[in-house]
Backbone as JSON, one array per atom type, in Angstrom:
{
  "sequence": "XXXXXXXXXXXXXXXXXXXXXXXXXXXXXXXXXXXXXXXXXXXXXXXXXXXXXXXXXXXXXXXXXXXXXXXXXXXXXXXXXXXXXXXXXXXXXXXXXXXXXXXXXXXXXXXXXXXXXXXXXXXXXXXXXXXXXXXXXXXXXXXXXXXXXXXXXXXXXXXXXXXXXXXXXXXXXXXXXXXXXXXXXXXXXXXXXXXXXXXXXXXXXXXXXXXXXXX",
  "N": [[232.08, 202.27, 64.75], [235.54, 202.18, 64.38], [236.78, 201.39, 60.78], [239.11, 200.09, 60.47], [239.56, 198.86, 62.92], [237.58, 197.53, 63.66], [237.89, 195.83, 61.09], [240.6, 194.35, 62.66], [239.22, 193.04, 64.81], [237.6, 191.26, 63.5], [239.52, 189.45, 62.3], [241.24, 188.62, 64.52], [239.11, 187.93, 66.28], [237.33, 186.12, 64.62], [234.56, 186.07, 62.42], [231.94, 187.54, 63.86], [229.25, 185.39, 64.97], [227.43, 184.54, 67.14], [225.24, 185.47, 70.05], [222.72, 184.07, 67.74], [220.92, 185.82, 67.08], [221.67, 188.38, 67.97], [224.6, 188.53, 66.6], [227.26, 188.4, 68.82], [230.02, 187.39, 69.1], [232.42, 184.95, 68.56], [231.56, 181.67, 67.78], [232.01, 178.37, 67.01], [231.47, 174.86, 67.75], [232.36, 172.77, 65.76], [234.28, 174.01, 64.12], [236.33, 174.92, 65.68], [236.6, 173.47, 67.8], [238.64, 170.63, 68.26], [238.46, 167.3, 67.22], [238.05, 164.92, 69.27], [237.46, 165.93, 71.49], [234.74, 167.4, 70.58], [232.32, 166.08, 71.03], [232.05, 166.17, 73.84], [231.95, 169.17, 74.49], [229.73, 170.37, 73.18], [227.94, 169.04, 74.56], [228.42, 170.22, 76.77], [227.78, 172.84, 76.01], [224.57, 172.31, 75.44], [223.6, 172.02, 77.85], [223.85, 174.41, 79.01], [222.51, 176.05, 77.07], [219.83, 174.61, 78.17], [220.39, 175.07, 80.67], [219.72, 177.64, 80.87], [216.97, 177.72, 80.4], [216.32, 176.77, 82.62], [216.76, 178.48, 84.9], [214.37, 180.54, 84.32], [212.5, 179.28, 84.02], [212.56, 178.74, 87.04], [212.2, 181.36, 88.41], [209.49, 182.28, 87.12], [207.85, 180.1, 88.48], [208.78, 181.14, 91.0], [207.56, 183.61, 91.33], [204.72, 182.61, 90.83], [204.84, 181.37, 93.79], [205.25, 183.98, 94.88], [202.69, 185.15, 93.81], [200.67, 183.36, 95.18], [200.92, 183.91, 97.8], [203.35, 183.47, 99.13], [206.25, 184.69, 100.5], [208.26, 188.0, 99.27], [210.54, 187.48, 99.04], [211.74, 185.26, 97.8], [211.49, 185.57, 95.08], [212.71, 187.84, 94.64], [215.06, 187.64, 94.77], [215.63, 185.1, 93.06], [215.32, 187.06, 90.82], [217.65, 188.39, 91.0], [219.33, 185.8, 90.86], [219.45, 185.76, 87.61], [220.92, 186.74, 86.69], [223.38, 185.13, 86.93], [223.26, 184.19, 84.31], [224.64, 185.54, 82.31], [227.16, 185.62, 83.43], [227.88, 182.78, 83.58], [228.4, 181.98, 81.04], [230.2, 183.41, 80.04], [232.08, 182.83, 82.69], [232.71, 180.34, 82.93], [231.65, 178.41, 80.79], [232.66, 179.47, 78.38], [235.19, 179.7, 79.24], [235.71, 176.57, 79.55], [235.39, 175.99, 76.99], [237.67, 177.4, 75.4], [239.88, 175.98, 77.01], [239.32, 173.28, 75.98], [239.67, 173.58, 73.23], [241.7, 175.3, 72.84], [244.17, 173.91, 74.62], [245.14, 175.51, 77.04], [246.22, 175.36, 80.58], [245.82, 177.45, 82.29], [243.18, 178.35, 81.48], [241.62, 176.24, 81.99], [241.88, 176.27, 84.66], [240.1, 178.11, 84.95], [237.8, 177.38, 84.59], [237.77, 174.99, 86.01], [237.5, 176.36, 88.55], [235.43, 178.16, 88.65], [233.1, 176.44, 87.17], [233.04, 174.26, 89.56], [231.88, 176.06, 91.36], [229.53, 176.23, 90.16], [228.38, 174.04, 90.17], [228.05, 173.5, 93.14], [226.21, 176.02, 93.79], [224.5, 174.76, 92.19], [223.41, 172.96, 93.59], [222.39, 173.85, 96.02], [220.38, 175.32, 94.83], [219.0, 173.65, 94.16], [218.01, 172.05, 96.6], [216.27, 173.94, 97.51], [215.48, 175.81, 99.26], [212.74, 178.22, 101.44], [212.4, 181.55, 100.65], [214.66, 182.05, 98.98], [215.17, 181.96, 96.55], [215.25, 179.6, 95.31], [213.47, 177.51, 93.23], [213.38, 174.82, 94.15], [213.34, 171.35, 95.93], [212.33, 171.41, 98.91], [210.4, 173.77, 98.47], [208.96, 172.89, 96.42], [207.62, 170.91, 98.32], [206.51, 172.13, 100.38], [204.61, 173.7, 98.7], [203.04, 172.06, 97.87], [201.7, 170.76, 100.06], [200.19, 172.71, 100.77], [197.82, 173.19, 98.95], [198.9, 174.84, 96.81], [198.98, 174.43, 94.09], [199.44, 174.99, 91.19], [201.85, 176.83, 91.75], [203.37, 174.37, 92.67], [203.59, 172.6, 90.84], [205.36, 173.95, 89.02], [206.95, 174.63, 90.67], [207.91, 171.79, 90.81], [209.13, 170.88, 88.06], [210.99, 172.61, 88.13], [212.78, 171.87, 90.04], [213.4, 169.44, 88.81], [215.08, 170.03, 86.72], [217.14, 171.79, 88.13], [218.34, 169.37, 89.07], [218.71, 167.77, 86.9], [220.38, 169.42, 85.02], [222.35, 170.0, 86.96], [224.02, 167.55, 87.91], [224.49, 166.69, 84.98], [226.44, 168.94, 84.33], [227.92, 168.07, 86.29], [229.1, 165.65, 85.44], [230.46, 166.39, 83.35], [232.38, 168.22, 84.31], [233.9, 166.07, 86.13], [235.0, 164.74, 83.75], [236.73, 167.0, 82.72], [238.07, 167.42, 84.96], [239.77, 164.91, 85.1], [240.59, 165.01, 82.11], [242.62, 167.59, 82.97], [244.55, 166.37, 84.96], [244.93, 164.52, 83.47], [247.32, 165.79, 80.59], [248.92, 166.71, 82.53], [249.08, 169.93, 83.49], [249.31, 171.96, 85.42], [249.27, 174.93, 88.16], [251.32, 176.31, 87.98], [252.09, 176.19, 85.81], [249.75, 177.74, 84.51], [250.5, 180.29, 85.36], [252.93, 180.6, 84.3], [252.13, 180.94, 81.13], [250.09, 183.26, 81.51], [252.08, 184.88, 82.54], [253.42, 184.93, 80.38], [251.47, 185.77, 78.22], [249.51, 187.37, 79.27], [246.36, 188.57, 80.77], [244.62, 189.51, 79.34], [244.16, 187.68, 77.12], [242.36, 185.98, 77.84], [240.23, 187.69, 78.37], [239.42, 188.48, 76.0], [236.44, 187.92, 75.17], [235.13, 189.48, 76.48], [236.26, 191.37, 75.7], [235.92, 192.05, 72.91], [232.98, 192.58, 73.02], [232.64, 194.84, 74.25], [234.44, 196.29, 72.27], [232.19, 196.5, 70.77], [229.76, 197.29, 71.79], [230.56, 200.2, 72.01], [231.06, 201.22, 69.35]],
  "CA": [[233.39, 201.69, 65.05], [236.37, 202.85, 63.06], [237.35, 200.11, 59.7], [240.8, 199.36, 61.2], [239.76, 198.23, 64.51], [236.67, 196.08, 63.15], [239.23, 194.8, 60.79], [241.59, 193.9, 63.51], [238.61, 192.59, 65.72], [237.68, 189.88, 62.77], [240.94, 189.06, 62.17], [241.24, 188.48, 65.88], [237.91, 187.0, 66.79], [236.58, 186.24, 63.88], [233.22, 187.1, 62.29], [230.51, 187.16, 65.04], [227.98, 184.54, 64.64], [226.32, 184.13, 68.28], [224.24, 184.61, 69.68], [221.92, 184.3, 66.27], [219.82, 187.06, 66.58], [222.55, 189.45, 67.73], [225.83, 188.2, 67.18], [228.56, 189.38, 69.65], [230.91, 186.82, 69.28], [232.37, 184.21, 66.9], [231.73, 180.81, 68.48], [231.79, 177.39, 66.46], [232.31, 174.08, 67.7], [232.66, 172.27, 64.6], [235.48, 174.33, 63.42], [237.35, 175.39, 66.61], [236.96, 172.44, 69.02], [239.62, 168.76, 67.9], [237.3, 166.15, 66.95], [237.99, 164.33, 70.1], [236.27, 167.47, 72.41], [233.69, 168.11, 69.99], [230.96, 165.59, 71.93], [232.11, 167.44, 75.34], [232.1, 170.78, 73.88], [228.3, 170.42, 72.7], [227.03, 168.54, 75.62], [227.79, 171.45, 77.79], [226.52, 174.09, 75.5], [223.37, 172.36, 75.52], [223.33, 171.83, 79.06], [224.17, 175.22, 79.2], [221.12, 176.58, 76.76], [218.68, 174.19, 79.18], [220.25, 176.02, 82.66], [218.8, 179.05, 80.74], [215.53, 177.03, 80.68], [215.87, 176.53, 83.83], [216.18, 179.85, 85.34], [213.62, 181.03, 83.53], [211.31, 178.12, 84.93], [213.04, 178.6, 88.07], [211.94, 182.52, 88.17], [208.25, 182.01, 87.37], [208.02, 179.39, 89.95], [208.61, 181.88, 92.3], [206.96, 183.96, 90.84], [203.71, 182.11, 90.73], [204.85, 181.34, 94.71], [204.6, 184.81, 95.2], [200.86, 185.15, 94.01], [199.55, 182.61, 96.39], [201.1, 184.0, 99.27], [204.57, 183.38, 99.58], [206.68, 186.21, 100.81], [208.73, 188.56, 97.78], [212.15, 187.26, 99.29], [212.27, 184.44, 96.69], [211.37, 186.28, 93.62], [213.74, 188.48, 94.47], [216.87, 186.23, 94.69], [215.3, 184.5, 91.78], [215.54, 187.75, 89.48], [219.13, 188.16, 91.31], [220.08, 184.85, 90.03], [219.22, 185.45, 86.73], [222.38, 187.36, 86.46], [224.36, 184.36, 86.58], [223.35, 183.69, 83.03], [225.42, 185.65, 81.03], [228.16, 185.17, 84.0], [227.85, 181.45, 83.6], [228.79, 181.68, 79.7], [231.86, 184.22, 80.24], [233.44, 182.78, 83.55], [233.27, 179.06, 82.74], [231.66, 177.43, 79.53], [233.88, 179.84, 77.25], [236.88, 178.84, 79.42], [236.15, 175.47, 78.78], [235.4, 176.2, 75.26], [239.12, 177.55, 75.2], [240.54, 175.42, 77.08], [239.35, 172.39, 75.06], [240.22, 174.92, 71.67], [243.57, 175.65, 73.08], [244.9, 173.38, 75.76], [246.01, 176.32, 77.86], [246.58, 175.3, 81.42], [244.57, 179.01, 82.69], [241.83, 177.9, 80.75], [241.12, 174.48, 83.12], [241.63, 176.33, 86.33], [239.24, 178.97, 85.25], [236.66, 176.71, 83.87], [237.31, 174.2, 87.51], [236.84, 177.23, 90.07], [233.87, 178.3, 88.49], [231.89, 175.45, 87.48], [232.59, 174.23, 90.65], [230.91, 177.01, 92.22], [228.54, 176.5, 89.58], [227.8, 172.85, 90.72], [227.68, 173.92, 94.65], [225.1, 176.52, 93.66], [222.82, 173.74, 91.81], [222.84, 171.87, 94.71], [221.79, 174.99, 97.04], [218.81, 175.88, 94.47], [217.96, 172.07, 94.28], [217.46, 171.72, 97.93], [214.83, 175.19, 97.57], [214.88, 176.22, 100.83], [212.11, 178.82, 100.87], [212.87, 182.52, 100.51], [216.09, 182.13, 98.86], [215.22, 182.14, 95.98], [215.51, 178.54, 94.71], [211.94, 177.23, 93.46], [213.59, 173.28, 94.68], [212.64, 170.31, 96.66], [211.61, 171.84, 99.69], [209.39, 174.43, 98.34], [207.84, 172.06, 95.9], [206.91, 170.15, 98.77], [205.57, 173.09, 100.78], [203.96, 174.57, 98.18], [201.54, 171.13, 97.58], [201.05, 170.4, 101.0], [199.28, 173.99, 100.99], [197.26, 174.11, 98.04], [199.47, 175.81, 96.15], [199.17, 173.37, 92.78], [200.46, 175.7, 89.77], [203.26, 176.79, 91.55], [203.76, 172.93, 93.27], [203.6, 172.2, 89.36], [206.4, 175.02, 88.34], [208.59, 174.08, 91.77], [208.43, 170.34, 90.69], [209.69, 171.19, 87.21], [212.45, 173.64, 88.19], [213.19, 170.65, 91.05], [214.15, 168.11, 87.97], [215.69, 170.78, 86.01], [218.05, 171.65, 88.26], [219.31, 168.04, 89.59], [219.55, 167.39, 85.43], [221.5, 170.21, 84.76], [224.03, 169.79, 87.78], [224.32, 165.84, 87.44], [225.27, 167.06, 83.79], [227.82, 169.65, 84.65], [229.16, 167.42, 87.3], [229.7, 164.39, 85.26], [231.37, 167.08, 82.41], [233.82, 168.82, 85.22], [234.92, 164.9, 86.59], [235.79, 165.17, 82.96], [237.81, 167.62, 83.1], [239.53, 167.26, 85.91], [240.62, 163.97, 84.36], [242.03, 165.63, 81.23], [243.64, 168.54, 83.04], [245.2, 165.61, 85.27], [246.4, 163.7, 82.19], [247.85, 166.87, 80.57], [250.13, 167.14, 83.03], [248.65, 170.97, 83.65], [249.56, 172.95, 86.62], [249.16, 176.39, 88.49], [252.83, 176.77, 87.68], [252.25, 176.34, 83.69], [249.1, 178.66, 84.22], [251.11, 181.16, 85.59], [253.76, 181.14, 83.26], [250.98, 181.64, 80.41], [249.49, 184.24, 81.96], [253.19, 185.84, 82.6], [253.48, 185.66, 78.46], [250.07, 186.57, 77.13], [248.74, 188.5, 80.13], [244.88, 188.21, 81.36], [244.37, 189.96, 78.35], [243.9, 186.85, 76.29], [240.92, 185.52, 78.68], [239.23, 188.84, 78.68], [239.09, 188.71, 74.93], [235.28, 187.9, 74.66], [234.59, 190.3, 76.85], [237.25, 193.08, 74.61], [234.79, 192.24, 71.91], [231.93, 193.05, 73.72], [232.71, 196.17, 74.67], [234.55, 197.63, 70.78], [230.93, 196.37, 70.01], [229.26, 198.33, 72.08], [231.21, 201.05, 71.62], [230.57, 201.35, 67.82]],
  "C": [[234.34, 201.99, 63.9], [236.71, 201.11, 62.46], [238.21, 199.59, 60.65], [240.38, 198.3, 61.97], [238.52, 197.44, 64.4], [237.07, 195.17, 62.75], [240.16, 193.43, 61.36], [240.48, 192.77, 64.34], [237.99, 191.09, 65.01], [238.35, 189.2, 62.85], [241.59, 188.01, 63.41], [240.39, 187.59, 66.67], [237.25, 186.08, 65.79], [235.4, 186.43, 63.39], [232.51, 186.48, 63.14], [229.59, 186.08, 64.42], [226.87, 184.38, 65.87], [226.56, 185.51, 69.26], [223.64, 184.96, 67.48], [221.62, 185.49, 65.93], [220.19, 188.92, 66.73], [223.8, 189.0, 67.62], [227.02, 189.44, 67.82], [230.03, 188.92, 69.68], [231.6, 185.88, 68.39], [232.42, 183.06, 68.06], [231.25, 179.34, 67.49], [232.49, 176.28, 66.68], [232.88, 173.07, 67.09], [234.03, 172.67, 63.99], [236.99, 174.31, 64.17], [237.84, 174.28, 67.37], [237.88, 171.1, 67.68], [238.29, 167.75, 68.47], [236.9, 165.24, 68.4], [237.32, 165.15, 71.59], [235.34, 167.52, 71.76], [232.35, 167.49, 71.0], [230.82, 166.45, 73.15], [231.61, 168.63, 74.93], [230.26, 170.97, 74.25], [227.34, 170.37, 73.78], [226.75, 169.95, 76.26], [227.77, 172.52, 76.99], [225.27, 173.71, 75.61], [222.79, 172.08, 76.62], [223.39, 173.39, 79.33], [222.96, 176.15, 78.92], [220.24, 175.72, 77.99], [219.16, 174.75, 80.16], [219.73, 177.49, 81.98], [217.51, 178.69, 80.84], [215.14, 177.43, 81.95], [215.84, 177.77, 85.27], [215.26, 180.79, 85.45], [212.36, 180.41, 84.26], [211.57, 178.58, 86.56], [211.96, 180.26, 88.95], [210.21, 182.74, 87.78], [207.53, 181.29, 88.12], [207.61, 180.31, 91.01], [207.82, 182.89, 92.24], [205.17, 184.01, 91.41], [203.64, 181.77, 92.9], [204.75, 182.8, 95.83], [202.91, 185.85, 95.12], [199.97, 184.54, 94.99], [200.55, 182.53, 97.38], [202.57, 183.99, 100.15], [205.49, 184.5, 100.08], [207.61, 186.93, 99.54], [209.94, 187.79, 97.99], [212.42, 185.91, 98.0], [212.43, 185.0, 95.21], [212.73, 187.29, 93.42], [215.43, 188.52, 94.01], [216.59, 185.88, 93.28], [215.86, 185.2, 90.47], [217.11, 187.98, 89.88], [219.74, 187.35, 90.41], [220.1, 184.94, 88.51], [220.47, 186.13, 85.62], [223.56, 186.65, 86.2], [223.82, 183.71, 85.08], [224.37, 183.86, 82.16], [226.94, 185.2, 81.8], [228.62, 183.57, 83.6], [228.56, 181.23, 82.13], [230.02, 182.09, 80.0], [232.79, 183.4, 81.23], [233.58, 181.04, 83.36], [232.75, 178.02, 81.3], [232.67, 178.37, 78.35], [235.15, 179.81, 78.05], [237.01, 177.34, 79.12], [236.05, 175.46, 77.28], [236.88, 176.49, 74.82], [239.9, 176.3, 75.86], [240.71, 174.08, 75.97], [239.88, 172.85, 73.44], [241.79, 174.71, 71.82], [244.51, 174.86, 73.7], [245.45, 174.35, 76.95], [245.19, 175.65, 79.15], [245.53, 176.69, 82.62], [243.41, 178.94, 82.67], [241.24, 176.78, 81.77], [241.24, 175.04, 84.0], [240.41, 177.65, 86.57], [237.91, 178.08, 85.68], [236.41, 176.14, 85.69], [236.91, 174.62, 88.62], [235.61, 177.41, 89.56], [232.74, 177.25, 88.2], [231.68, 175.12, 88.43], [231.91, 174.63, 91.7], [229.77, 176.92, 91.9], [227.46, 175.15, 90.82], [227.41, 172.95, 92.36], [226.45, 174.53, 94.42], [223.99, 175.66, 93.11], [222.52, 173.27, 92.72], [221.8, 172.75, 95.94], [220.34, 175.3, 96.61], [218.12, 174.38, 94.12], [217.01, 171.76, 95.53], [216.24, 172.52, 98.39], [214.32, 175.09, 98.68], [214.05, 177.48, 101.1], [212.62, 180.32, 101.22], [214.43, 182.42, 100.35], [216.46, 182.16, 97.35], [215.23, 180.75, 94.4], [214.01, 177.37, 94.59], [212.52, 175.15, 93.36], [212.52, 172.52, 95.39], [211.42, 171.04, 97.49], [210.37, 172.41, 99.37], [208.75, 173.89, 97.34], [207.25, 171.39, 97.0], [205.92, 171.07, 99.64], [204.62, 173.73, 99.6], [202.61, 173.42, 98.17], [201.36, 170.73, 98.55], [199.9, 171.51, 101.69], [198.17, 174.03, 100.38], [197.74, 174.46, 97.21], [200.15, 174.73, 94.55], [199.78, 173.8, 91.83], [201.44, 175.86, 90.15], [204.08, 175.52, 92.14], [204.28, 173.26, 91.81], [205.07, 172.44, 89.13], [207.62, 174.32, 89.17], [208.99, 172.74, 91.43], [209.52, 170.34, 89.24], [211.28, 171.76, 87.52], [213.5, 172.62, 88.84], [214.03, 169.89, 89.91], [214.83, 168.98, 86.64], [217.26, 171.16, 86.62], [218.81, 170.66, 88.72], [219.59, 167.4, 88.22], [220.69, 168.13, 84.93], [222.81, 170.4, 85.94], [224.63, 168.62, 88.04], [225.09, 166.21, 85.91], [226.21, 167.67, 83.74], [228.35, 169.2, 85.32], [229.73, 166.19, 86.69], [231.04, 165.28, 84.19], [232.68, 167.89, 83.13], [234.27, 167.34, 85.47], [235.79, 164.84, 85.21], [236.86, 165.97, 82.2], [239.04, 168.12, 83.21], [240.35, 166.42, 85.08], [241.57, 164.44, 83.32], [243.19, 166.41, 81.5], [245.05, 167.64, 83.67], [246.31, 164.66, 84.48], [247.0, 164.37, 81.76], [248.99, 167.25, 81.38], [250.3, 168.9, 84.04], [248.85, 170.85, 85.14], [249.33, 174.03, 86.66], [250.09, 176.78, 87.71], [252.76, 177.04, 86.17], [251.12, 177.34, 83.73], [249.77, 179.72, 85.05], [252.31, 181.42, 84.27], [252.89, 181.84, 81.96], [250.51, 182.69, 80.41], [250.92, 185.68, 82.13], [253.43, 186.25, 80.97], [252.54, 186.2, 78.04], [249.41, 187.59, 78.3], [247.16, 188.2, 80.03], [244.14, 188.67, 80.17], [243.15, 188.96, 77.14], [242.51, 185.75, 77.18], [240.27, 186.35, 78.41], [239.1, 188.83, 76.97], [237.67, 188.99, 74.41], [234.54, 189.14, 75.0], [235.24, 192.05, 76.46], [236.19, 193.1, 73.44], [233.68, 192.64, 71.71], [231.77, 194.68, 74.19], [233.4, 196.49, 73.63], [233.25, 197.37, 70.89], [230.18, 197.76, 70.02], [229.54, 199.88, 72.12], [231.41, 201.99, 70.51], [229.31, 202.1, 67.87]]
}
């Protein structure tokens, strides 16, 4: 990567720190987030690291439901889903990370379409209807009315994984809403925003991501 434009990209982002083991990004909510966000902030990062848990769990599950017999169609979805990981960071916990950072108006309607989608989808892989990819209710209960004890085991796990982690993101979006509501925040003010800084200034993490790679 040429000096300059590393330079500029500190300057800009500042120095990478996360993740740990590669950083790509600069992310600290101690420094960035107002004292009065910082509890929010945290919660859902660490709700955020456990829905990686839980994918992960979610994904061997099926896994294990495709050894004893199940058909591939879950596993499949399963490794599908596992795509919404890094999605899940980019299209809504680093908009709320900004928004709470910044107050921008853009920032809260990113963060509210997508979690919300997020929270719909927990509920879809809670209910684990079978071949779909969601090692839930259902297919915990089919799996131990079969026999099928390790991956019962795995499906019961993934089961209380994801009704913790979307009870958690749903009590942190009512939150929110509420602020964007007090705020005063509108389409209209995220449009204007967006008319001054341009989409530009959302896509940042992902401008960083790519000089990186690029280097």
């Amino acid at each position: 990567m040429d000096i300059q434009l590393r330079e500029s990209r500190i300057k800009q982002f500042g120095r990478n720190n996360w993740p740990s083991f590669y950083p790509l990004i600069y992310l600290d909510i101690k420094e960035e987030i107002p004292a009065e966000h910082r509890s929010t902030t945290l919660l859902a990062y660490r709700l955020w690291l456990f829905l990686v848990a839980v994918f992960a769990i979610n994904w061997v599950a099926c896994l294990l439901l495709l050894i004893q017999g199940d058909g591939f169609e879950s596993l499949a979805a399963a490794s599908g889903y596992l795509l919404i990981i890094p999605l899940s960071f980019l299209l809504w916990f680093r908009p709320l990370y900004n928004a709470l950072m910044k107050g921008h108006a853009f920032y809260y309607l990113v963060y509210l379409f997508f979690a919300g989608c997020h929270i719909v989808f927990s509920v879809y892989v809670f209910i684990g209807i079978p071949s779909t990819g969601g090692a839930g209710l259902i297919n915990t209960i089919r799996a131990f009315t079969s026999g099928k004890i390790a991956a019962g085991v795995l499906c019961a796990v993934s089961t209380v994984g994801w009704a913790i982690q979307g009870l958690g993101f749903a009590w942190i979006y009512l939150q929110i809403y509420k602020l964007y509501k007090r705020k005063g925040l509108t389409i209209d003010a995220a449009k204007s925003e967006v008319t001054a800084h341009g989409f530009r200034a959302y896509f940042s993490v992902c401008s960083a991501l790519l000089m990186m790679n690029s280097s």
